[in-house]
Amino acid sequence: MPAVTDEQVERVRALVASIPPGRVATYGDIASAAGLSSPRITGWIMRTDSSDLPWHRVISASGRPAEHLRTRQLELLRAEGVLASDGRVRLTGPDSVRHVFDLA
DNA sequence: AATGTGACGTGAC
DNA sequence: GGTCACGCCACAT
């Protein structure tokens, strides 16, 4: 029995793909929406299987991208209108760009 | 089997 | 707002 099922991976992929341009979601949001037991699993999936996804719309809850992605991710986000102040995307407050998944 | 690593999160301070 | 410790969990050595 695999620790992470293909179905869960597909669910994560679908969720990431469903994030509209100009919005972002956190690893934790995706983990809970996909039924994963830990946000780290989301990170693991993105690390291994992110090739054909808008991975740049997935960000840590602090709004700060991991160091090895910092430049690239902020550039891609800026290109679709997501502004970062001091290398940090605003995930709290009225001007938050955080995406909330609708559980239809 | 044990330890290390990581695209994370939360709570304490 | 920031740092630190700890929990978390799959994978690699």
Short mmCIF file of C-alpha atoms (C1' of nucleotides) in Angstrom, two decimals:
data_model
loop_
_atom_site.label_atom_id
_atom_site.label_comp_id
_atom_site.label_asym_id
_atom_site.label_seq_id
_atom_site.Cartn_x
_atom_site.Cartn_y
_atom_site.Cartn_z
CA MET A 1 0.00 0.00 0.00
CA PRO A 2 1.56 3.25 -1.08
CA ALA A 3 1.78 5.92 1.56
CA VAL A 4 0.35 8.39 -0.90
CA THR A 5 -2.18 7.08 -3.40
CA ASP A 6 -2.27 8.07 -7.05
CA GLU A 7 -5.73 9.42 -6.44
CA GLN A 8 -4.46 11.83 -3.84
CA VAL A 9 -1.71 12.98 -6.15
CA GLU A 10 -4.31 13.57 -8.85
CA ARG A 11 -6.47 15.50 -6.44
CA VAL A 12 -3.58 17.75 -5.54
CA ARG A 13 -2.77 18.25 -9.19
CA ALA A 14 -6.39 19.15 -9.96
CA LEU A 15 -6.52 21.62 -7.11
CA VAL A 16 -3.32 23.34 -8.13
CA ALA A 17 -4.53 23.49 -11.72
CA SER A 18 -7.77 25.09 -10.50
CA ILE A 19 -6.09 28.07 -8.87
CA PRO A 20 -7.02 31.07 -11.01
CA PRO A 21 -4.29 33.31 -12.38
CA GLY A 22 -3.53 36.18 -10.07
CA ARG A 23 -4.32 34.12 -6.98
CA VAL A 24 -2.28 31.82 -4.77
CA ALA A 25 -2.95 28.97 -2.35
CA THR A 26 -0.88 27.63 0.52
CA TYR A 27 0.51 24.12 0.90
CA GLY A 28 -1.73 23.68 3.92
CA ASP A 29 -4.86 24.74 2.04
CA ILE A 30 -4.16 22.20 -0.65
CA ALA A 31 -3.29 19.47 1.83
CA SER A 32 -6.57 19.81 3.69
CA ALA A 33 -8.62 20.21 0.52
CA ALA A 34 -7.04 17.06 -0.91
CA GLY A 35 -7.32 15.13 2.33
CA LEU A 36 -3.60 14.81 2.93
CA SER A 37 -2.40 14.20 6.46
CA SER A 38 0.30 16.83 6.36
CA PRO A 39 1.17 19.94 4.33
CA ARG A 40 4.65 18.49 3.84
CA ILE A 41 3.10 15.93 1.50
CA THR A 42 1.95 18.77 -0.74
CA GLY A 43 5.51 20.03 -0.82
CA TRP A 44 6.79 16.59 -1.62
CA ILE A 45 4.34 16.19 -4.50
CA MET A 46 5.25 19.57 -5.93
CA ARG A 47 8.92 18.76 -5.71
CA THR A 48 8.53 15.51 -7.60
CA ASP A 49 5.58 16.15 -9.91
CA SER A 50 5.23 19.84 -10.69
CA SER A 51 6.36 19.91 -14.30
CA ASP A 52 3.03 20.68 -16.00
CA LEU A 53 1.36 22.65 -13.22
CA PRO A 54 1.14 26.32 -12.21
CA TRP A 55 3.36 25.49 -9.23
CA HIS A 56 4.21 29.16 -8.69
CA ARG A 57 0.68 29.74 -7.37
CA VAL A 58 1.48 27.51 -4.40
CA ILE A 59 3.22 29.25 -1.54
CA SER A 60 4.00 28.70 2.12
CA ALA A 61 1.62 30.14 4.70
CA SER A 62 4.11 32.85 5.56
CA GLY A 63 3.82 34.19 2.02
CA ARG A 64 7.50 33.72 1.48
CA PRO A 65 8.72 31.27 -1.20
CA ALA A 66 11.45 28.78 -0.44
CA GLU A 67 14.89 30.22 -1.03
CA HIS A 68 15.81 28.14 -4.10
CA LEU A 69 12.59 29.28 -5.81
CA ARG A 70 12.41 32.83 -4.54
CA THR A 71 13.50 34.64 -7.69
CA ARG A 72 11.69 32.51 -10.23
CA GLN A 73 8.42 32.20 -8.36
CA LEU A 74 8.10 35.90 -7.61
CA GLU A 75 8.86 36.68 -11.22
CA LEU A 76 6.14 34.35 -12.49
CA LEU A 77 3.65 35.72 -9.98
CA ARG A 78 4.48 39.30 -10.82
CA ALA A 79 3.87 38.45 -14.46
CA GLU A 80 0.24 37.64 -13.63
CA GLY A 81 -0.29 40.60 -11.38
CA VAL A 82 0.58 39.22 -7.95
CA LEU A 83 2.67 41.86 -6.29
CA ALA A 84 5.15 41.00 -3.56
CA SER A 85 6.43 43.51 -1.06
CA ASP A 86 9.89 42.77 0.28
CA GLY A 87 9.89 39.28 -1.26
CA ARG A 88 6.67 38.40 0.48
CA VAL A 89 3.17 37.90 -0.92
CA ARG A 90 0.36 39.34 1.18
CA LEU A 91 -1.85 36.47 2.35
CA THR A 92 -3.66 38.31 5.12
CA GLY A 93 -5.84 41.38 5.18
CA PRO A 94 -8.24 42.99 2.68
CA ASP A 95 -5.83 42.91 -0.26
CA SER A 96 -5.03 39.23 0.18
CA VAL A 97 -4.61 37.22 -3.02
CA ARG A 98 -5.13 33.93 -1.22
CA HIS A 99 -7.43 31.56 -3.08
CA VAL A 100 -10.16 29.67 -1.19
CA PHE A 101 -11.22 26.35 -2.66
CA ASP A 102 -14.94 25.89 -3.16
CA LEU A 103 -15.98 22.42 -2.07
CA ALA A 104 -18.61 21.87 -4.70
"C1'" DA B 1 16.43 -0.09 11.91
"C1'" DA B 2 18.14 4.60 12.48
"C1'" DT B 3 19.15 9.04 10.88
"C1'" DG B 4 18.99 12.91 7.72
"C1'" DT B 5 16.47 15.97 4.65
"C1'" DG B 6 12.79 18.93 2.95
"C1'" DA B 7 8.82 23.50 -2.38
"C1'" DC B 8 5.37 23.01 5.59
"C1'" DG B 9 2.54 24.81 9.82
"C1'" DT B 10 1.70 26.35 14.40
"C1'" DG B 11 2.55 28.06 18.79
"C1'" DA B 12 5.64 30.30 22.14
"C1'" DC B 13 8.41 34.07 23.10
"C1'" DG C 1 6.80 41.67 12.41
"C1'" DG C 2 10.98 37.84 13.55
"C1'" DT C 3 13.26 33.50 15.51
"C1'" DC C 4 13.10 28.94 17.47
"C1'" DA C 5 11.39 24.48 18.66
"C1'" DC C 6 8.55 20.92 17.66
"C1'" DG C 7 5.12 18.11 15.09
"C1'" DC C 8 4.41 16.29 10.87
"C1'" DC C 9 5.29 12.57 6.98
"C1'" DA C 10 7.43 10.50 2.71
"C1'" DC C 11 11.86 9.39 0.92
"C1'" DA C 12 16.85 8.64 0.65
"C1'" DT C 13 21.10 6.72 2.76
#
